XYZ file of N, CA, C and O in Angstrom:
696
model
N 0.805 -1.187 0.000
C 0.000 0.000 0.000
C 0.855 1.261 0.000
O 0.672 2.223 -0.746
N 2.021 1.123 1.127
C 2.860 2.466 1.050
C 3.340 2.759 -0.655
O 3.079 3.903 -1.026
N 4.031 1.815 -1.748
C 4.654 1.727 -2.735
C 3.318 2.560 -3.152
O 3.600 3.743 -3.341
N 1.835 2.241 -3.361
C 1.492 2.985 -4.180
C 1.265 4.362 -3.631
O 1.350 5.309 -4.413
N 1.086 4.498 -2.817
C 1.196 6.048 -2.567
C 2.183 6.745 -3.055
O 2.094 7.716 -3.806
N 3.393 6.117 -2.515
C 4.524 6.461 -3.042
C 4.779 6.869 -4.368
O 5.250 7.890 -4.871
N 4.330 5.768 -4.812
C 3.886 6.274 -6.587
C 3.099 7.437 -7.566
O 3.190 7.968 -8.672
N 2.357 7.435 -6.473
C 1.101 8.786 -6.833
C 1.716 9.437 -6.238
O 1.325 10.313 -7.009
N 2.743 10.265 -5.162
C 3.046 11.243 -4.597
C 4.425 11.709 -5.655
O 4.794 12.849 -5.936
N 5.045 10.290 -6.132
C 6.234 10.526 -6.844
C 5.492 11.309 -8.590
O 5.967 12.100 -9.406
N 4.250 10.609 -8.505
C 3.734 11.585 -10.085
C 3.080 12.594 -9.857
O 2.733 13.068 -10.940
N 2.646 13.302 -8.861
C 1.846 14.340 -8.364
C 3.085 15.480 -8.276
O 2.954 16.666 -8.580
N 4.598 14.695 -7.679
C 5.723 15.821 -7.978
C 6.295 15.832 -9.842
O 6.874 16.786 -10.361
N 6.094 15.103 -10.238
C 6.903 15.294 -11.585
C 5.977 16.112 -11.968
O 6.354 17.246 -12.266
N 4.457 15.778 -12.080
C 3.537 17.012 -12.851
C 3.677 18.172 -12.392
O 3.138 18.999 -13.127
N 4.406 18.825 -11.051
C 4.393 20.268 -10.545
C 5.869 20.539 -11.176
O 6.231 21.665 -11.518
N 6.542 19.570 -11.272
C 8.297 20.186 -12.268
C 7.745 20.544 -13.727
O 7.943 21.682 -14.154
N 7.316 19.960 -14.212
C 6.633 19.990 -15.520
C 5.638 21.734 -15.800
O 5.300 22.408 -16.773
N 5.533 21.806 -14.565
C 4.279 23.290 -14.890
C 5.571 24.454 -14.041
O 5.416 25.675 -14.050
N 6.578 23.881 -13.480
C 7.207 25.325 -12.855
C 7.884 26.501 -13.830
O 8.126 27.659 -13.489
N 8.134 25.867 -15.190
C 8.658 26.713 -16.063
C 7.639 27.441 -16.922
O 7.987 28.616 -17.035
N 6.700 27.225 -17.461
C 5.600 28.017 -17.688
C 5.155 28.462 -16.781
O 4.847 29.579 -17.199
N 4.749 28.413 -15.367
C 4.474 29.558 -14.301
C 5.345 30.739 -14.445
O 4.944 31.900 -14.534
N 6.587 30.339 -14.459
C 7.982 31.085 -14.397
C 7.967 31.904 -15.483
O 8.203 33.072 -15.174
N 7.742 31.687 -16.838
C 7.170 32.874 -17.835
C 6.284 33.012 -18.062
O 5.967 33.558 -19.118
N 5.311 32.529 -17.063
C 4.021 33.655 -17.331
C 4.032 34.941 -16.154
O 3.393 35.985 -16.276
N 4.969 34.564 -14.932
C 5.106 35.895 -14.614
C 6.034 36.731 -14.757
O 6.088 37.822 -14.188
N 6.945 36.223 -15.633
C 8.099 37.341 -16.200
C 7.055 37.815 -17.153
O 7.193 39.037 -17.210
N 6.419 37.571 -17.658
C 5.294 38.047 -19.349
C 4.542 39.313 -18.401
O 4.538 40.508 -18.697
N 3.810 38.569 -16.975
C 3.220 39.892 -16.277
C 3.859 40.912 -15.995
O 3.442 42.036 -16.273
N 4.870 40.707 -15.452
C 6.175 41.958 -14.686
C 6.670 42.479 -15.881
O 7.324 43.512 -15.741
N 6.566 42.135 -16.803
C 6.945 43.162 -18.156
C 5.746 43.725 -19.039
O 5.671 44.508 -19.986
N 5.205 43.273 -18.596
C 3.929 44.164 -19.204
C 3.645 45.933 -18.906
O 2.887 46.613 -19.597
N 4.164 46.268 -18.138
C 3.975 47.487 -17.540
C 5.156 48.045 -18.255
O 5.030 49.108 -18.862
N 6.564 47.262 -18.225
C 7.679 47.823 -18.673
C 7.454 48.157 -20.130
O 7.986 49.032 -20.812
N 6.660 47.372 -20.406
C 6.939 47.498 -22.376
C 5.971 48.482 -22.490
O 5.988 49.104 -23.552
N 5.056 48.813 -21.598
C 4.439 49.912 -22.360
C 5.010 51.362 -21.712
O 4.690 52.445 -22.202
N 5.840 51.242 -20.619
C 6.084 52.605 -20.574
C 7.599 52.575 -21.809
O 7.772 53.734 -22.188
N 8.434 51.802 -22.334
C 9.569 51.461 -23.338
C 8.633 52.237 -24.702
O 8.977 53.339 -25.129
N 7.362 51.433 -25.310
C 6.538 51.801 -26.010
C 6.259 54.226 -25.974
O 6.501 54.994 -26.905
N 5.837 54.509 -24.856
C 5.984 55.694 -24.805
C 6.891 56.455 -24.673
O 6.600 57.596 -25.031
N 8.184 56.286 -24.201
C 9.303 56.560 -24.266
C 9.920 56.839 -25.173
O 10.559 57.889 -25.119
N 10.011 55.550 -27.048
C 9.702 55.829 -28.075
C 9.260 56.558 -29.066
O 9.862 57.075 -30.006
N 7.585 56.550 -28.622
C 6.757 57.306 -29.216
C 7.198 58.850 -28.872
O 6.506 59.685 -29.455
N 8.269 59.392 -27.994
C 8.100 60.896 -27.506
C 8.908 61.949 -28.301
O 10.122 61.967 -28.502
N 7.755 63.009 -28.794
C 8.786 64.052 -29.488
C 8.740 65.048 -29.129
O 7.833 65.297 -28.334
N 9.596 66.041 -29.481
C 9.773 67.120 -29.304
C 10.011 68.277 -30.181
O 11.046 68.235 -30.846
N 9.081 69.522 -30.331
C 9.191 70.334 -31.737
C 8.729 71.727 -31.304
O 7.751 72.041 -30.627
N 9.799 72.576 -31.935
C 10.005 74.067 -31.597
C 9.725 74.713 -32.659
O 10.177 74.221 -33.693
N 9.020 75.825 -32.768
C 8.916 76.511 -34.078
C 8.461 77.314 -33.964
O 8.239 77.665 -32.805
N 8.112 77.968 -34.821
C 6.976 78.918 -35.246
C 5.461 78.737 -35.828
O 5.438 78.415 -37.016
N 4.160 78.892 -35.178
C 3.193 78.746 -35.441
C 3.010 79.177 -36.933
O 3.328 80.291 -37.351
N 2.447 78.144 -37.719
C 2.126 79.112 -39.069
C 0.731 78.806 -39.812
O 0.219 79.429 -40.742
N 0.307 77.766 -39.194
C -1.322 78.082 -39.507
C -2.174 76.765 -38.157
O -1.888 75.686 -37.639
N -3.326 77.801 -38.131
C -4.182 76.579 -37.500
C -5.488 76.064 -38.176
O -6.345 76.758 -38.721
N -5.469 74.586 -38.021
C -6.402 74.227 -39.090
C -7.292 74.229 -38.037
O -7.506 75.415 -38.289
N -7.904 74.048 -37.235
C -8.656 73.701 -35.652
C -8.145 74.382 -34.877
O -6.981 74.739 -35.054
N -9.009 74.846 -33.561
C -8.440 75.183 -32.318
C -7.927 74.366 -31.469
O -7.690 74.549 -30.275
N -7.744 73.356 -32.185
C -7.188 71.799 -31.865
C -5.743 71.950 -32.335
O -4.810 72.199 -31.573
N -5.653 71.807 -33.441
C -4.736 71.110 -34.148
C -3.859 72.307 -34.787
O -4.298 72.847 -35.803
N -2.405 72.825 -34.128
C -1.320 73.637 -34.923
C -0.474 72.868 -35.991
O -0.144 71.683 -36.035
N -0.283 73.682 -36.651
C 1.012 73.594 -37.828
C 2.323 74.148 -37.342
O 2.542 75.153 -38.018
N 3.351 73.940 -36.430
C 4.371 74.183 -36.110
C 5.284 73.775 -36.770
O 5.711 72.632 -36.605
N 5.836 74.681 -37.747
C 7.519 74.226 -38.612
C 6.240 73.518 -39.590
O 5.195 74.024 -39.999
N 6.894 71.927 -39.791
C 6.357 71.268 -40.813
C 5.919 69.978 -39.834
O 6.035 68.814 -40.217
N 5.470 70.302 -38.694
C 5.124 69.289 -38.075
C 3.644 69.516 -37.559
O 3.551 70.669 -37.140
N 2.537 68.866 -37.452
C 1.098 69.017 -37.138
C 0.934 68.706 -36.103
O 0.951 67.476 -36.071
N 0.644 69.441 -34.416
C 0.261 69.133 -33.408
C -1.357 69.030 -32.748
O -2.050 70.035 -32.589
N -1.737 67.871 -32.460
C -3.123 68.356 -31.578
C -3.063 68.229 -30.120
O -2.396 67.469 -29.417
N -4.065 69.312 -29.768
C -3.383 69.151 -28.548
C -4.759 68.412 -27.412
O -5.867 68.945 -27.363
N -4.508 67.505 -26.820
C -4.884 66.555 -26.346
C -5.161 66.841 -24.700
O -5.546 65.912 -23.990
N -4.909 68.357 -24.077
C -5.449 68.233 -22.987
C -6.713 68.827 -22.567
O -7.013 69.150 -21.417
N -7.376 68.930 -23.552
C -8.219 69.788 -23.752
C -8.950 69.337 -24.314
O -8.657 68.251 -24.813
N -10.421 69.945 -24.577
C -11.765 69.442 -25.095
C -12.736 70.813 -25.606
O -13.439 71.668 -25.067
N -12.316 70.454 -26.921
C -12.917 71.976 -27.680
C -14.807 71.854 -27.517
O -15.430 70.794 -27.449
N -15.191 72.757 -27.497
C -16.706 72.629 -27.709
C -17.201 72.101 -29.307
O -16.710 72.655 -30.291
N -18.179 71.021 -29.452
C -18.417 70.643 -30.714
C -19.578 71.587 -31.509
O -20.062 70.978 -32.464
N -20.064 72.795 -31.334
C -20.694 73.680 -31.452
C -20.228 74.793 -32.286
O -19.759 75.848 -31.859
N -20.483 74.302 -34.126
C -19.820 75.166 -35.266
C -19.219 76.846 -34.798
O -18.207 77.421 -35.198
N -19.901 77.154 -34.164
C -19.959 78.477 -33.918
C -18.446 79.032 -33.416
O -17.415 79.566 -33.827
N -19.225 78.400 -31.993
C -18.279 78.319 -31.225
C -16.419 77.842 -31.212
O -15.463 78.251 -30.553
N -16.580 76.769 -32.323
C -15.407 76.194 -32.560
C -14.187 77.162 -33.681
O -12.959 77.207 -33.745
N -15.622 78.013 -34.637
C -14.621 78.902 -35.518
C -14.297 80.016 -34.378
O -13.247 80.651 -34.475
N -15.100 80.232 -33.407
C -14.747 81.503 -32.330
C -13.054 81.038 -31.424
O -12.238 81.917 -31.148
N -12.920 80.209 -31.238
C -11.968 79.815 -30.843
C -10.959 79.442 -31.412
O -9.973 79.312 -30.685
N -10.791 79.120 -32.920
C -9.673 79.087 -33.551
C -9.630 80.610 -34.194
O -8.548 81.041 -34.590
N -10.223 81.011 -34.242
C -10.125 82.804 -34.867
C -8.981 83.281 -33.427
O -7.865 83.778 -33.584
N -9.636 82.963 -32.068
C -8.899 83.661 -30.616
C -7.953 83.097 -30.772
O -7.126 83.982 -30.553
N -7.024 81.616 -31.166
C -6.284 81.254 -31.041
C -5.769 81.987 -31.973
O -5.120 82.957 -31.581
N -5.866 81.810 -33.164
C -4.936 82.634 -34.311
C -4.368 83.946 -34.133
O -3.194 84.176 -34.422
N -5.570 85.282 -33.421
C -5.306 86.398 -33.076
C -4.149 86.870 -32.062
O -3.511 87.922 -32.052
N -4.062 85.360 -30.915
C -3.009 85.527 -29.655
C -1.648 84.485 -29.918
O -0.725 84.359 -29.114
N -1.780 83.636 -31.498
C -0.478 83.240 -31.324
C -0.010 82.878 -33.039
O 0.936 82.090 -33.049
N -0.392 83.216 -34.202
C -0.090 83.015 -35.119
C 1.299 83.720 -35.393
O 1.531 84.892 -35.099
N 1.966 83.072 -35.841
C 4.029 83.905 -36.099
C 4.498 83.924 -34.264
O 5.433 84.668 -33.968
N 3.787 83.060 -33.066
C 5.043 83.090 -32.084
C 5.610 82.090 -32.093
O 5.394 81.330 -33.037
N 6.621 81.674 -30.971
C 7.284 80.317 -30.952
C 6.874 79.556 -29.727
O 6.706 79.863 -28.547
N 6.806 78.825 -30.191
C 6.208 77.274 -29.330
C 6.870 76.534 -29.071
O 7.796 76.432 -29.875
N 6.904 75.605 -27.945
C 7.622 74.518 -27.819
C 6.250 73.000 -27.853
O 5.216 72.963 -27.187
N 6.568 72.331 -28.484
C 5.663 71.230 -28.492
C 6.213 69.469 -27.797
O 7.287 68.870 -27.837
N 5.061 69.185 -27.299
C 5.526 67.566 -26.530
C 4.553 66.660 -26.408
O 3.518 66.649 -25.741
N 5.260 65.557 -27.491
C 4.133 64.716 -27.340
C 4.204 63.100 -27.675
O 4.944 62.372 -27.014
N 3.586 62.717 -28.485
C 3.303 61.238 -28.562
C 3.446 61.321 -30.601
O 3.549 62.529 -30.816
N 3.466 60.939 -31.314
C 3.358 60.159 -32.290
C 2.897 58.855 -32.802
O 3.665 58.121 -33.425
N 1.423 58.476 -32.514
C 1.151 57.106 -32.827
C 0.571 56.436 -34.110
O -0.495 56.505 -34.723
N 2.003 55.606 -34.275
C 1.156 54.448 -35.399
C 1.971 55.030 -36.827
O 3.174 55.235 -36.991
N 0.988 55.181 -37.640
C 1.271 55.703 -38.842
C 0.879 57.548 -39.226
O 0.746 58.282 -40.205
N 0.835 57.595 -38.033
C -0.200 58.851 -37.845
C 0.850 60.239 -38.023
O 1.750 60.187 -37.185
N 0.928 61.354 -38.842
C 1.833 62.338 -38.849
C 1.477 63.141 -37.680
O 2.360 63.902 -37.284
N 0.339 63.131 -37.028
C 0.241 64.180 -35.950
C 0.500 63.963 -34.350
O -0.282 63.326 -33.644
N 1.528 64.487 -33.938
C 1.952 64.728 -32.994
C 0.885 65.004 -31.817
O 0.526 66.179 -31.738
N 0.374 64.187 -30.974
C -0.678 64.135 -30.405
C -0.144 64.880 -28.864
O 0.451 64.028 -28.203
N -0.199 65.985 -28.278
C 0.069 65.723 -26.981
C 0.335 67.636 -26.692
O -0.237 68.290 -27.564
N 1.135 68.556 -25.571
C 0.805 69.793 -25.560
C 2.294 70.825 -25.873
O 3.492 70.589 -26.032
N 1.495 71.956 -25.852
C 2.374 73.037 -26.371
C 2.345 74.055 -25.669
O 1.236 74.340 -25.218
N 3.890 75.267 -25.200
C 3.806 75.941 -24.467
C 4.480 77.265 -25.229
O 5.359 77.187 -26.087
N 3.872 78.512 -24.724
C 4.818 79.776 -25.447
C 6.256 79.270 -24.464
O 6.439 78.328 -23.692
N 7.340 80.700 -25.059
C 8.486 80.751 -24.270
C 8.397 81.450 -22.739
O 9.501 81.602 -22.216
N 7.337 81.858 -22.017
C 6.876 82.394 -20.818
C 6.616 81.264 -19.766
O 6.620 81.410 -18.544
N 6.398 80.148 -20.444
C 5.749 78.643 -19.974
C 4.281 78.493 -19.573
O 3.760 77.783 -18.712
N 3.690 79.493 -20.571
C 2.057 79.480 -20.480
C 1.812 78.025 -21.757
O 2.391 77.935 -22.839
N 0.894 77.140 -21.236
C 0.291 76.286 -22.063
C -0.731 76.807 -23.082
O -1.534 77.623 -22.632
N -0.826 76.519 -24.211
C -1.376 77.226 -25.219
C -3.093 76.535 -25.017
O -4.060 76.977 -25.637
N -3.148 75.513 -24.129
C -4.450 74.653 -23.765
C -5.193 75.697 -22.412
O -6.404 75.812 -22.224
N -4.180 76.316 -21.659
C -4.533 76.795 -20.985
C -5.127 78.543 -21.507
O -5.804 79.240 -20.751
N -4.860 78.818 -22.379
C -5.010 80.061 -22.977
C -6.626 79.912 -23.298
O -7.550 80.635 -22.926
N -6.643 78.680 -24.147
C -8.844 78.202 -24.620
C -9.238 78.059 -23.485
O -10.208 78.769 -23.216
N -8.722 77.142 -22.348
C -9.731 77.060 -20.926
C -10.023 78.274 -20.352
O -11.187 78.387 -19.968
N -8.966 79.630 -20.112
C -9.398 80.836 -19.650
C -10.368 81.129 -20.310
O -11.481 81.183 -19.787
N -10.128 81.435 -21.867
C -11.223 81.971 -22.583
C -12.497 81.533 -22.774
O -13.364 82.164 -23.378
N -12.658 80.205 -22.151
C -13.829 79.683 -22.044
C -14.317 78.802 -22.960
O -15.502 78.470 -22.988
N -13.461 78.388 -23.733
C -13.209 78.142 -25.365
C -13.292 76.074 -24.963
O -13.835 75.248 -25.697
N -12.821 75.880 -24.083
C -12.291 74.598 -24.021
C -12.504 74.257 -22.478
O -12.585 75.229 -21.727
N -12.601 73.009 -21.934
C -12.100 72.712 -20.680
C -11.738 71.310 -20.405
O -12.139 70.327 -21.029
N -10.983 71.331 -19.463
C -9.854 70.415 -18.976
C -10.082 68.910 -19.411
O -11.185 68.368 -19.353
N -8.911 68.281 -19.857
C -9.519 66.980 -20.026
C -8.554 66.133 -19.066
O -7.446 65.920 -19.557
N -8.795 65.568 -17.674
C -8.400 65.554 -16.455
C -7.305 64.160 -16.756
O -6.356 64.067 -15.977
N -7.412 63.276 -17.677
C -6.832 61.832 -18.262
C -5.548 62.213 -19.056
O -4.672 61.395 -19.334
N -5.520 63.417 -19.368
C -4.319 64.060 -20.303
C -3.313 64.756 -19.670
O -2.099 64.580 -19.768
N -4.085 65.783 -18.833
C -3.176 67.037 -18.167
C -2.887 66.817 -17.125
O -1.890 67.350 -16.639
N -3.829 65.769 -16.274
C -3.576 65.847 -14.587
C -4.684 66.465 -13.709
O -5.019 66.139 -12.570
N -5.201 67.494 -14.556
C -6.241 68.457 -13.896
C -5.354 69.686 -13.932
O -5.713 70.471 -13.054
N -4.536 70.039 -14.490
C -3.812 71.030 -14.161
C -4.216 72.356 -14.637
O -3.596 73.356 -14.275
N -5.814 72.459 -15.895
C -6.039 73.484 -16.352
C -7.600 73.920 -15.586
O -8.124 75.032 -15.657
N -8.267 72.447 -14.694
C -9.384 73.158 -14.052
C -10.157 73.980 -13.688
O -11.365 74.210 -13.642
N -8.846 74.546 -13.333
C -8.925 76.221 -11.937
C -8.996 77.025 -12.976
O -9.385 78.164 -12.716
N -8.737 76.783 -14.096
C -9.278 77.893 -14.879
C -10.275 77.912 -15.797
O -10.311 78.711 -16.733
N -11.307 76.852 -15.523
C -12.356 76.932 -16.213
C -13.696 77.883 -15.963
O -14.147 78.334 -14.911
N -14.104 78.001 -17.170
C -14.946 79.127 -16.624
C -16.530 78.601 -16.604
O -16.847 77.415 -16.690
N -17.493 79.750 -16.469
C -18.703 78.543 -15.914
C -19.646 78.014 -17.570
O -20.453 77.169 -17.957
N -18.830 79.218 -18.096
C -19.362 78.638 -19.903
C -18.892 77.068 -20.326
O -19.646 76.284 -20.903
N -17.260 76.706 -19.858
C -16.913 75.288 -20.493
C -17.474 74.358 -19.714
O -17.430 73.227 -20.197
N -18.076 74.475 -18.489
C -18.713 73.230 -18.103
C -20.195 73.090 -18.748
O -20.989 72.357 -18.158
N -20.577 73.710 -19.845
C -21.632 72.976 -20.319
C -20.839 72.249 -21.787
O -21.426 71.975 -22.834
N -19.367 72.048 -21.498
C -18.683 71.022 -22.562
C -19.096 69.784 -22.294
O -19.630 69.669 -21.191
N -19.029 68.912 -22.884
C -19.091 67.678 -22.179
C -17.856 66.441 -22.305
O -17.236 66.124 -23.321
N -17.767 66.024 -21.291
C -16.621 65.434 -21.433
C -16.420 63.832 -22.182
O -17.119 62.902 -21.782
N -15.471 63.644 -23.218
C -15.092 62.678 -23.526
C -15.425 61.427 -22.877
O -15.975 61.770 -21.830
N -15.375 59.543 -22.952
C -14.881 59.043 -22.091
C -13.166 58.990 -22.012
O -12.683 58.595 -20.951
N -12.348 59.340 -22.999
C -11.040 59.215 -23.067
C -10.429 60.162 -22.089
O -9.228 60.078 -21.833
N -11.375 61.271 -21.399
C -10.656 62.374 -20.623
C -11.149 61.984 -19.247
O -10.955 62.845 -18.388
N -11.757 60.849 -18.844
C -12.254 60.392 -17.795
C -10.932 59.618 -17.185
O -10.553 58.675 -17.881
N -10.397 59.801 -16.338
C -9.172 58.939 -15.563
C -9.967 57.552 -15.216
O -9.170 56.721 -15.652
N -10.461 57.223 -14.979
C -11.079 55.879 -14.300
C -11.563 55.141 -15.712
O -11.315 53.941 -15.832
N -12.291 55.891 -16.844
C -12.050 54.951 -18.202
C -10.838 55.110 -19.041
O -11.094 54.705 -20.175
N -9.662 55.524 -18.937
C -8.888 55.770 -19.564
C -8.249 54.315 -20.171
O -7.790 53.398 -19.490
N -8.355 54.375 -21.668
C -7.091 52.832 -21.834
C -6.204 53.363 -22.595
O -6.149 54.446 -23.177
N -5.191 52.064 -22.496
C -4.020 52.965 -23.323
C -2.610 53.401 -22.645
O -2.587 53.460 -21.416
N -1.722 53.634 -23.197
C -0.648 54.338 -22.296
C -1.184 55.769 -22.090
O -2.052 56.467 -22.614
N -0.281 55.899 -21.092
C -0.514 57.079 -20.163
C 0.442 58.323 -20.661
O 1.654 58.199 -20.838
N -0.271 59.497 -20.853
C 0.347 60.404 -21.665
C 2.016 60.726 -20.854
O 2.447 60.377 -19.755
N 2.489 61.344 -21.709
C 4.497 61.504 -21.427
C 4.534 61.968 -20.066
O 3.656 62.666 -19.559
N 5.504 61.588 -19.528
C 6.112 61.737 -17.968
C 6.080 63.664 -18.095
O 6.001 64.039 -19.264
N 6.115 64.436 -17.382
C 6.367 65.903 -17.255
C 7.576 65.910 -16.295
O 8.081 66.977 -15.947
């Protein structure tokens, strides 16, 4: 009787040698999962200085020969309103210099992510004063809030600017 136990205890250990090396990379596969996607954004990160020279959107600059949108922010979808805010943008920054930072994804030429004059005013923060835009809390941090006015909270918000639905990598380190 002992022999067969013995037997079943001796194959109950070979089947746990048999599974310790696939345990073993499936949690090196987990513990790098986090790594490869911050490697992945790290990659993706650019950087572009220029001169503003046209805006197609109150979204989206033409800096140098490079196309930025800027992603911390949430324009109003309201025709009106949207030419009112790229007209304000054009009037307070067309011919200055910018510094831009962001993401590049995929096959995509546009530089997804934000832009600052040489003073270190955010050019996202310039539409939230004006009432033009407000904060998109998954992008910036919350960092343009405090300056929203009581016109952009009838914006409505994205789910992509929601922190708790956010997927995806997480916009560039500051």
């Amino acid at each position: 009787m002992f022999a067969a136990i013995r037997a079943e205890v001796n194959g109950w250990a070979r089947s746990l040698k048999r599974w310790r090396r696939p345990r073993r990379l499936l949690l090196v596969m987990v513990l790098a999962l986090p790594l490869i996607g911050l490697l992945r954004q790290w990659l993706c990160y650019i950087e572009v200085e220029g001169e503003i020279s046209a805006l197609s959107s109150a979204q989206l600059l033409q800096v140098g020969e490079a196309r930025v949108r800027l992603n911390e922010v949430v324009i109003t979808n309201q025709p009106a309103s949207a030419r009112e805010a790229r007209r304000y943008l054009q009037a307070q920054l067309l011919g200055q210099s910018v510094r831009c930072r962001g993401c590049r994804r995929g096959e995509s030429t546009v530089i997804s992510g934000w832009c600052e004059l040489p003073d270190g005013t955010r050019v996202e923060r310039l539409l939230v004063e004006a009432g033009f835009a407000r904060d998109c809390p998954a992008a910036s941090g919350g960092q343009h809030a405090a300056f929203e006015t009581a016109a952009a909270e009838s914006i409505p918000l994205p789910d992509r600017c929601r922190p708790w639905m956010r997927r995806g990598p997480r916009p560039p380190i500051r």
